[in-house]
Short mmCIF file of C-alpha atoms in Angstrom, two decimals:
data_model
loop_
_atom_site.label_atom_id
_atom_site.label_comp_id
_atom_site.label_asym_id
_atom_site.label_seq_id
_atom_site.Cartn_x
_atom_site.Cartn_y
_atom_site.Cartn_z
CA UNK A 16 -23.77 8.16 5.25
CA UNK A 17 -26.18 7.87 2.58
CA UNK A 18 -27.84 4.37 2.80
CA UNK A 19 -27.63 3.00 -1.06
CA UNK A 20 -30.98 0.66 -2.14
CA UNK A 21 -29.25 -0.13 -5.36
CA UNK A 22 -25.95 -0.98 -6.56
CA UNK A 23 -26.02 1.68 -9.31
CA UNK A 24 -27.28 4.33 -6.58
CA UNK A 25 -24.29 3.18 -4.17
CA UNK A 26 -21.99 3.66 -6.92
CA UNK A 27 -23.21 7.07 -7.58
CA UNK A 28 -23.11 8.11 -4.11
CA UNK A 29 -19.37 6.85 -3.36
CA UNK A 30 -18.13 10.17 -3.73
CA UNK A 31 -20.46 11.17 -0.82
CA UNK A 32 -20.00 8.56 0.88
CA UNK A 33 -16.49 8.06 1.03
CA UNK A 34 -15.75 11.81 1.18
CA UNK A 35 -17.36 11.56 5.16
CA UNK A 36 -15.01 8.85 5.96
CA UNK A 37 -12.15 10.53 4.36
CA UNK A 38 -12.80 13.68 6.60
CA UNK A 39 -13.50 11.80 9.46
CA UNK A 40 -9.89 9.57 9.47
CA UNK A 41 -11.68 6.30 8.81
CA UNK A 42 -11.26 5.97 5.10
CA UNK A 43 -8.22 3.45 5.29
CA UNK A 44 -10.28 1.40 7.91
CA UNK A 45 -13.80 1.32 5.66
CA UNK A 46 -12.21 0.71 2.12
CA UNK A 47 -10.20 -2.23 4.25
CA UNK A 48 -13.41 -3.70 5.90
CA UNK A 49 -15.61 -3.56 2.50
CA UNK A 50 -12.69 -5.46 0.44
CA UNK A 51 -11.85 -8.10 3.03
CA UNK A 52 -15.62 -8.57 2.94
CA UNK A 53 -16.53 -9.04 -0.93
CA UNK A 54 -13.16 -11.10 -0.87
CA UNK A 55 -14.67 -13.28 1.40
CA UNK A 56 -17.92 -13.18 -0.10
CA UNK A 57 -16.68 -14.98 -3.22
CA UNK A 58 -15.10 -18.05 -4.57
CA UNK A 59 -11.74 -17.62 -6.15
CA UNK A 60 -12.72 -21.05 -7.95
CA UNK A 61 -15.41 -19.01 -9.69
CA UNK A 62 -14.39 -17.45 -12.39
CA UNK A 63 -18.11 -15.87 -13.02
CA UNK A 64 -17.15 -13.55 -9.41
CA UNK A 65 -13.19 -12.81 -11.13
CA UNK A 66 -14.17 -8.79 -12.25
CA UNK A 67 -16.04 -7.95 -8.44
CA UNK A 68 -12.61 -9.57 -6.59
CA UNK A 69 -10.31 -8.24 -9.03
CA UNK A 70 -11.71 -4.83 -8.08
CA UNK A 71 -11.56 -5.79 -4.12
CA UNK A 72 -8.23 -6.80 -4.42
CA UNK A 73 -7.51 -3.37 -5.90
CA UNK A 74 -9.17 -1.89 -3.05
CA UNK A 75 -7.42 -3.65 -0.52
CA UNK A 76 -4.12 -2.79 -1.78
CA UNK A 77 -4.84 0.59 -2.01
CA UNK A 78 -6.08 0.70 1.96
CA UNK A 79 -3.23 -1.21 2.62
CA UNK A 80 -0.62 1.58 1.66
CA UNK A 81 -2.99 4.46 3.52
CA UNK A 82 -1.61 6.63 5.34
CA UNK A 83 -2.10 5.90 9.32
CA UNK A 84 -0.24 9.09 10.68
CA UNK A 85 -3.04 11.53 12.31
CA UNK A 86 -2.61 14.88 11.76
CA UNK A 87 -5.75 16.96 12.57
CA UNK A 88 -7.68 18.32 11.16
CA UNK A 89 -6.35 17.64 8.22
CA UNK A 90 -7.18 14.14 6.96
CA UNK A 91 -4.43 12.00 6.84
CA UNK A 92 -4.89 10.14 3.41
CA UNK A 93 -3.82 12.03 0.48
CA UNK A 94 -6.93 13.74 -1.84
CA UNK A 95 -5.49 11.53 -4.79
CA UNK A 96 -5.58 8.48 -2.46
CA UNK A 97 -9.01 9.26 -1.34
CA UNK A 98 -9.83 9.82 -4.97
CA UNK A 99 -8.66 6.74 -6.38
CA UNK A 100 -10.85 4.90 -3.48
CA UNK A 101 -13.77 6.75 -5.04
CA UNK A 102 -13.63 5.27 -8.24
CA UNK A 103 -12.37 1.55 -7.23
CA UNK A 104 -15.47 1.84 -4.76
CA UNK A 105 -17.59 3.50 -7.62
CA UNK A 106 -16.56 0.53 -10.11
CA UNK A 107 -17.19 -2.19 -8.20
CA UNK A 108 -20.29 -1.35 -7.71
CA UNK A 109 -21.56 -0.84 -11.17
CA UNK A 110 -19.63 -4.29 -11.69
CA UNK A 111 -21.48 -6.08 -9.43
CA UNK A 112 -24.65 -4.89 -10.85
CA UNK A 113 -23.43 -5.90 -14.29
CA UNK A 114 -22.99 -9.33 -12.85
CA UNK A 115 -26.42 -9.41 -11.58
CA UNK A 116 -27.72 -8.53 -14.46
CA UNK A 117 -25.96 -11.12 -16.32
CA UNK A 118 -27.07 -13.44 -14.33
CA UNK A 119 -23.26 -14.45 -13.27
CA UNK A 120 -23.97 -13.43 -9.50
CA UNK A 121 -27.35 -14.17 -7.88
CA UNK A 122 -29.34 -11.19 -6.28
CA UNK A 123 -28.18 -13.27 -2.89
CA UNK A 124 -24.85 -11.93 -3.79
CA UNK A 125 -25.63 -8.61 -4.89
CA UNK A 126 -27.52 -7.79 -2.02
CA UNK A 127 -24.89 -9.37 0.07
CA UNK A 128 -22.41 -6.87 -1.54
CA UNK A 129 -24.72 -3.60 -1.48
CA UNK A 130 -25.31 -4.37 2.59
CA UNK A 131 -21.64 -4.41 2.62
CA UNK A 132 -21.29 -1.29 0.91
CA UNK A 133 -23.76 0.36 3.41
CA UNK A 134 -21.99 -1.25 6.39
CA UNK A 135 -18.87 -0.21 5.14
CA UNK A 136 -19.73 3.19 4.05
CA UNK B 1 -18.61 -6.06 -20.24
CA UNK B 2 -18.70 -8.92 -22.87
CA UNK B 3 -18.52 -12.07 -20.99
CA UNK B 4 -16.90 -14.56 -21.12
CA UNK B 5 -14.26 -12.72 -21.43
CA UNK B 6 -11.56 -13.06 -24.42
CA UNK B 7 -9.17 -15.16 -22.77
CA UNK B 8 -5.67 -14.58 -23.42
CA UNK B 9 -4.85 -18.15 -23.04
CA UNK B 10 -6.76 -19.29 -26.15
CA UNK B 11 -4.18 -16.62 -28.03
CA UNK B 12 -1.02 -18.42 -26.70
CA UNK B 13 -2.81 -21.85 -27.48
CA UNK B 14 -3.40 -21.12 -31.20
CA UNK B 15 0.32 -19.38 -31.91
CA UNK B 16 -0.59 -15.58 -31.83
CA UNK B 17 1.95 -13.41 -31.32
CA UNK B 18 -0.27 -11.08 -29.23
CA UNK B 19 -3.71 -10.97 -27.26
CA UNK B 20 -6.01 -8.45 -28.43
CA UNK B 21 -8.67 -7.14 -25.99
CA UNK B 22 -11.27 -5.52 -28.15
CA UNK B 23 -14.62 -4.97 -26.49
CA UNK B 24 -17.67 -2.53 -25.59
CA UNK B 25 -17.77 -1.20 -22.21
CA UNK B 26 -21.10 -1.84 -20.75
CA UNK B 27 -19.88 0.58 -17.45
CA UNK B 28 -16.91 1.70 -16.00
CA UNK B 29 -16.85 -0.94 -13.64
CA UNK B 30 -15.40 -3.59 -16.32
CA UNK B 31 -12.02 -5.28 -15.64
CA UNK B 32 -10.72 -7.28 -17.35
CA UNK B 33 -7.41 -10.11 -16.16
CA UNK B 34 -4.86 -11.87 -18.23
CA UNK B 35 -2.80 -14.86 -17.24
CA UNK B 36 -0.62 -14.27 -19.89
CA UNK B 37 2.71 -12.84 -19.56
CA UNK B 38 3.98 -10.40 -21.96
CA UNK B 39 6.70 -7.77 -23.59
CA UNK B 40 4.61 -4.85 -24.63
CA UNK B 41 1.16 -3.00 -24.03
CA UNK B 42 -0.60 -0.73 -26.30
CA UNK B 43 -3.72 0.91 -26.94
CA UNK B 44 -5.12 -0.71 -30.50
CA UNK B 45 -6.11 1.05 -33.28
CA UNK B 46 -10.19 0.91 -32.65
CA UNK B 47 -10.51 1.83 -29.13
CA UNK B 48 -12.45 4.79 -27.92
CA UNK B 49 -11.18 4.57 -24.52
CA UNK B 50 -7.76 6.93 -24.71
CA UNK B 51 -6.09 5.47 -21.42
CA UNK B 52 -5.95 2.43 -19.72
CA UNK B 53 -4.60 1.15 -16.27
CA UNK B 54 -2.74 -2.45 -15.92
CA UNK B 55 -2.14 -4.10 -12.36
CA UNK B 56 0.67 -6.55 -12.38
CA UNK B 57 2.50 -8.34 -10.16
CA UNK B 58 5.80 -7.19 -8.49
CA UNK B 59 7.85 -7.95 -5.66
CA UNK B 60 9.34 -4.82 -4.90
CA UNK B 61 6.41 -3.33 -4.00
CA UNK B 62 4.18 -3.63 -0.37
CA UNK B 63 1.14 -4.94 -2.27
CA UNK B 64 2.84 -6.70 -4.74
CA UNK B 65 0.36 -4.57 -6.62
CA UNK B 66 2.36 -2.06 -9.55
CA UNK B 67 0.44 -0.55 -11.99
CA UNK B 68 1.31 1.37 -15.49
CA UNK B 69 -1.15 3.65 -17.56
CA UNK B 70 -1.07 3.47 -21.57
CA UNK B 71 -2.36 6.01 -23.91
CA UNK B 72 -2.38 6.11 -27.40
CA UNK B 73 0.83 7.97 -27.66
CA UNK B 74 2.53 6.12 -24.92
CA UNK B 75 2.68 2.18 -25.22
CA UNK B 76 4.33 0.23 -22.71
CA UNK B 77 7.96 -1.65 -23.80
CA UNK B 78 9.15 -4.48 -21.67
CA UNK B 79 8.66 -7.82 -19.74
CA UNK B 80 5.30 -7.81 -17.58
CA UNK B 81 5.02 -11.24 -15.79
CA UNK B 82 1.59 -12.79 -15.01
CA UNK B 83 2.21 -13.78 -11.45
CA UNK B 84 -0.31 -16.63 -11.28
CA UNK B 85 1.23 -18.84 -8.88
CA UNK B 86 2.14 -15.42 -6.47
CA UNK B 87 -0.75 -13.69 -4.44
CA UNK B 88 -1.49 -9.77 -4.26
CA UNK B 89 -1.64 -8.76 -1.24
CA UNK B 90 -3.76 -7.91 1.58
CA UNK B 91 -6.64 -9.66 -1.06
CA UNK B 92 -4.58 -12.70 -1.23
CA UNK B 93 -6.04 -13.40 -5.06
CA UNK B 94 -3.83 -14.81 -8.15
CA UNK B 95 -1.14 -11.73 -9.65
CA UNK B 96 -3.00 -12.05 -12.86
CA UNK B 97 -2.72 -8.93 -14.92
CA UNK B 98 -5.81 -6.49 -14.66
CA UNK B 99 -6.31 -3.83 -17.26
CA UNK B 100 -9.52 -1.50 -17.22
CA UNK B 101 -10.54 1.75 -18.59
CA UNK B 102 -8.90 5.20 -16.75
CA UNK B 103 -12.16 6.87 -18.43
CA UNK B 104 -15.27 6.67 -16.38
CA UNK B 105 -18.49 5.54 -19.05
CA UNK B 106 -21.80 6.20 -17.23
CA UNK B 107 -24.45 4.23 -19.39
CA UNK B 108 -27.33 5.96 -17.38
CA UNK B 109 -26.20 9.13 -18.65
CA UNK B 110 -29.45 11.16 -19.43
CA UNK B 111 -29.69 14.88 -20.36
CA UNK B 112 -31.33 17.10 -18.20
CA UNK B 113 -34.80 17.68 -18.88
CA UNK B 114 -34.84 14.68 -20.66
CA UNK B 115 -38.39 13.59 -20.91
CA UNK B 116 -38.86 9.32 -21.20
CA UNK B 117 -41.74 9.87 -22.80
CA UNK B 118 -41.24 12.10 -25.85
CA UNK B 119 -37.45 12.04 -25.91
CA UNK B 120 -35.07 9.13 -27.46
CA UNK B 121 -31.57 8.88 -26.85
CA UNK B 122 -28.95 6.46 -28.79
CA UNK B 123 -25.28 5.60 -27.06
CA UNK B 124 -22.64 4.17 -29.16
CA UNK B 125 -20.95 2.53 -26.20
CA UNK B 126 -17.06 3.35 -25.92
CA UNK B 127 -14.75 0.29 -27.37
CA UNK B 128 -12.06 -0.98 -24.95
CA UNK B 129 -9.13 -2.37 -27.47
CA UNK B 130 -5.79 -3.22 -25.75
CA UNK B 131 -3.12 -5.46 -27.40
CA UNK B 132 -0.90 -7.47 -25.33
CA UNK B 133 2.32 -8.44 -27.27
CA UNK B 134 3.73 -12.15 -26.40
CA UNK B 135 6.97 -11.27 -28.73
CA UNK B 136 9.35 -9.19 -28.03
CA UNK B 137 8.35 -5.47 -29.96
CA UNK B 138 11.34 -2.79 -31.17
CA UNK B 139 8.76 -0.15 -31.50
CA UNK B 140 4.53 0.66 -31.42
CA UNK B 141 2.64 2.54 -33.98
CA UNK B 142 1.30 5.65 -32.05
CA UNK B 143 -2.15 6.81 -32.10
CA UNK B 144 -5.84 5.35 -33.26
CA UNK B 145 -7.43 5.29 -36.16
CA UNK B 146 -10.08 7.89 -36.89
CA UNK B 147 -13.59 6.54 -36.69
CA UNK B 148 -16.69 7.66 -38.50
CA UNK B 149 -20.27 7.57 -37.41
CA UNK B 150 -22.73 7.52 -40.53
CA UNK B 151 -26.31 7.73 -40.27
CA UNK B 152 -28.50 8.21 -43.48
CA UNK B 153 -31.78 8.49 -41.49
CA UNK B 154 -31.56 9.06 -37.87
CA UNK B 155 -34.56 7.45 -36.00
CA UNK B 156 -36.34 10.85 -35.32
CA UNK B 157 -39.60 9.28 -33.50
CA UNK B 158 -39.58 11.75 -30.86
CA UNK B 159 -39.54 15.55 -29.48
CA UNK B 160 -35.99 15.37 -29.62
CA UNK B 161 -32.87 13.13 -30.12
CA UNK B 162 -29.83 12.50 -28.50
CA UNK B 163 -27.03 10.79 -30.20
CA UNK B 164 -24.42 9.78 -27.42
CA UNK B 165 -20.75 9.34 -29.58
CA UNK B 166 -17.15 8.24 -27.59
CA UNK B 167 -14.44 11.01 -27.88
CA UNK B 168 -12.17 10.14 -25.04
CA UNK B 169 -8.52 11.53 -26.15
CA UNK B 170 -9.32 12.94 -29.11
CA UNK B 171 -8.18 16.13 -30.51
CA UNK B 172 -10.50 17.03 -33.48
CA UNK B 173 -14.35 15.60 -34.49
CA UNK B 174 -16.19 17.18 -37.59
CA UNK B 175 -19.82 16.62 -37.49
CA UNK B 176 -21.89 17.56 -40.65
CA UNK B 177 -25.71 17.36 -40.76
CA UNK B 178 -28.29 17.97 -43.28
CA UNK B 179 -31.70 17.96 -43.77
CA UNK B 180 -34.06 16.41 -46.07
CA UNK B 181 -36.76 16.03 -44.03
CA UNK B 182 -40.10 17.96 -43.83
CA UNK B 183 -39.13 20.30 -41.55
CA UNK B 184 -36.27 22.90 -40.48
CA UNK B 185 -34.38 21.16 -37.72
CA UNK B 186 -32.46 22.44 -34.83
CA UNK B 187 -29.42 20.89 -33.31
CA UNK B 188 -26.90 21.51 -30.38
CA UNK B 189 -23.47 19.67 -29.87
CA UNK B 190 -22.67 19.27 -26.27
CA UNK B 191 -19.15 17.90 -24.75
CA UNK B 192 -19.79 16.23 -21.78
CA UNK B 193 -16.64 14.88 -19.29
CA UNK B 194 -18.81 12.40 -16.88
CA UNK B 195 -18.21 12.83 -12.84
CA UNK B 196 -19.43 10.04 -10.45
CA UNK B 197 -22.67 11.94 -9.40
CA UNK B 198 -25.25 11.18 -6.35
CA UNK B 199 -28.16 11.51 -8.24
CA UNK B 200 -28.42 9.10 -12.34
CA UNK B 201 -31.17 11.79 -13.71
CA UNK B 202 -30.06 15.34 -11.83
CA UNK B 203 -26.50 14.46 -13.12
CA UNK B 204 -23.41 16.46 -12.26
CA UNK B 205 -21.25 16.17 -15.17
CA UNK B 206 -19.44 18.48 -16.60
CA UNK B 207 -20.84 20.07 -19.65
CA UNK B 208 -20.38 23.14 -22.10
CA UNK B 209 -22.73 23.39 -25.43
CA UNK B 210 -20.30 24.14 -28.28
CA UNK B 211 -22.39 24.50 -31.26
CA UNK B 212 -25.65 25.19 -31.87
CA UNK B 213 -27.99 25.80 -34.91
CA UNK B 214 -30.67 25.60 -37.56
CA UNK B 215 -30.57 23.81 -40.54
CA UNK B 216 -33.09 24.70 -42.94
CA UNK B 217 -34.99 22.30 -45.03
CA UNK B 218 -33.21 21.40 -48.31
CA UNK B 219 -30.44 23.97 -47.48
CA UNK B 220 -26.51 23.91 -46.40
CA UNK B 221 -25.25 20.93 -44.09
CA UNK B 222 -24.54 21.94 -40.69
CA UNK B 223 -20.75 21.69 -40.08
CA UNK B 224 -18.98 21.78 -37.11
CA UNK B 225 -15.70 21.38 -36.40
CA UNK B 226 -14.33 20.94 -32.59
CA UNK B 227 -10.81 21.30 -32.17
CA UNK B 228 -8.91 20.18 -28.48
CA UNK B 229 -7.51 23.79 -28.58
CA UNK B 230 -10.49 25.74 -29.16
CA UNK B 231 -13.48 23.66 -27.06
CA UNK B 232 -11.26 21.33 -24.81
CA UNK B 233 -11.61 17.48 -24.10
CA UNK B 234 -14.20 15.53 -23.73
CA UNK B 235 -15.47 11.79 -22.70
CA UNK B 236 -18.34 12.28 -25.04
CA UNK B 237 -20.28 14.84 -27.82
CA UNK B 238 -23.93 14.56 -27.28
CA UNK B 239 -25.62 16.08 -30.01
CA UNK B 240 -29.65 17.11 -29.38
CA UNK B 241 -31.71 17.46 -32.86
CA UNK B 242 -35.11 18.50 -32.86
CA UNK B 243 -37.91 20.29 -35.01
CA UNK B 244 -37.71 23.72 -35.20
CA UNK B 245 -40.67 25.10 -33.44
CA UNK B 246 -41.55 21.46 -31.65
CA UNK B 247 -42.65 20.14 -34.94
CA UNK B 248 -42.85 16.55 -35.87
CA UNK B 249 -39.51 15.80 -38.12
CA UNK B 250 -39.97 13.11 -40.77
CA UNK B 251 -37.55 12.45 -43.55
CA UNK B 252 -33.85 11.86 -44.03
CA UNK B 253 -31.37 13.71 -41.47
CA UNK B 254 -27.95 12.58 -42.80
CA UNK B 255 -25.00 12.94 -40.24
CA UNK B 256 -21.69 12.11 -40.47
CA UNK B 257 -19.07 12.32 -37.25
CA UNK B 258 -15.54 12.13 -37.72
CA UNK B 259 -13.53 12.11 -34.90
CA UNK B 260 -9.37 12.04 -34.62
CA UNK B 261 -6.69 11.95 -32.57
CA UNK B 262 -4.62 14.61 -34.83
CA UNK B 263 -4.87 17.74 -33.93
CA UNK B 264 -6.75 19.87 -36.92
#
């Protein structure tokens, strides 16, 4: 795993990222972790946080319907699966930023989500 | 993404008989949520963005999360609750609906070998435009309306331009450049489909030159024509004008960009 120092860099390396844990069988487990995370992370009440949970709720859903059945060596989670985690993972990212930016999220919170990411991923 | 958001509620409020999401993208990472429910989807007539995804609430499924795509040539017909007393599921947050771009947008895009200090580049950022009808509709008008880029001068400060234009979905663009300037220029269109690469300036898209050319001082336009069956699709046309021979360009460099959704 690629350790991200930015949002936009974690973004860009999701593919990476995420690829490893796909091929490893721990893709439904990470993309789980990292949404129940940034879900907790943030207030529904706020409606400033709405685009970065909207996104984690879209990433929980799609871990939730993973596929857990082992077969290897071939991963177990479909390529369009793992490919649609890629670009929730890869948008949420650059959305946080763009909150962080617009001063909507404080760096506290960015940070919080980017150390996330890097546990997560 | 603009924020605050346009809120779909204020539509209902003031007796619209739709909500009309029409906004610049500032990344691929903007979503946007409605708690309005409604009886049709469609893509609107100014958006660059050719397909777009909508989350909405439904019990028959294990997330509660379904989801529908729309395209320009494909609308969406029928009763979509907003589920905002329900909860998706695992993530336990309101079943608003969520809508965002299918297309990725990278606004970090830079060419390689682009040089910060003697280069420029200009993005027309893509527009997101989405209309969400609160009346029941019998049909929707298919496709968007052409858009035209028109530049009487570009800003030609530098070694060499970039011009970043939208072209998600479409079929046909016609670009025509001249030159009145003080020297001969030379141009080359590029169609670039973005990827989600490691690295912002070594990027990884994918991306095929399909014109390239002089244009003399005082002489003939430049016209090129891209068709969907002769050069394929792209997310955007990046089109690179500098000085023939590295020389300083000064003057007017008209350019005019059509781009369609009919096929030519």
């Amino acid at each position: 795993m690629a350790t991200a120092t930015t949002l936009t860099q974690a973004a860009n390396q999701a593919n990476n990222n995420l690829f490893t844990k796909w091929l490893a069988d721990t893709l439904k487990a990470s993309t789980a972790s990292f949404a129940t995370q940034v879900l907790a992370l943030f207030d529904q009440q706020d409606p400033n946080t709405h685009p970065a949970t909207n996104w984690a709720v879209l990433i929980a859903g799609l871990s939730e319907i993973m596929s857990e059945i082992s077969v290897p060596p071939i991963p177990t989670v479909p390529i369009a699966q793992f490919q649609l985690a890629v670009q929730y993972v890869y948008r949420i990212c650059l959305m946080v930023n763009q909150l962080e930016t617009q001063t909507l999220i404080t760096p506290t919170d960015g940070a919080a989500v980017l150390a996330i990411y890097n546990g997560a991923f | 993404m603009s924020y605050p958001q346009p809120d779909a509620d204020e539509y209902v409020l003031n007796g619209y008989s739709f909500f009309r999401l029409n906004t610049n993208l500032s990344s691929a990472g903007d979503i946007y949520e409605s708690a309005q429910s409604c009886h049709a989807f469609a893509i609107g007539p100014d958006s660059d963005i050719a397909k777009v995804n909508v989350a909405y609430f439904d019990d028959q499924v294990e997330t509660f999360i379904n989801q529908l795509s729309i395209d320009p040539g494909r609308g969406f017909v029928g009763f979509v609750a907003a589920r905002n007393d329900s909860f998706y599921a695992p993530g336990k947050r309101p079943g608003k609906i969520l809508m965002w771009s299918d297309a990725i947008y990278n606004a970090d895009y830079l060419p390689t070998g682009f040089d910060p200090l003697h280069d420029r580049i200009e993005y027309i950022p893509p527009v997101l435009d989405v209309i969400q009808y609160f009346q029941p509709v019998e049909s929707l008008t298919p496709g968007r309306s052409d858009k035209t880029f028109l530049f009487q001068k570009l800003p030609f400060l530098s070694a060499n331009f970039y011009l970043m234009v939208p072209y998600y979905g479409r079929r046909y663009a016609m670009v025509a450049l001249g030159n009145e300037a003080d020297h001969d220029l030379d141009y080359e269109l590029v169609g670039i489909n973005f990827s989600i690469s490691e690295n912002d300036i070594t990027n990884t898209n994918i991306e095929k030159t399909l014109a390239s050319g002089t244009v003399v001082v005082s002489a003939a336009p430049a016209i090129i024509n891209i068709t969907e069956a002769s050069n394929g699709v792209y997310d955007y046309l990046r089109l690179k004008i500098s000085g023939t021979g590295g020389a300083a360009l000064s003057g007017p460099t008209p350019l005019k960009i059509v781009v369609s959704d009919k096929a030519a």
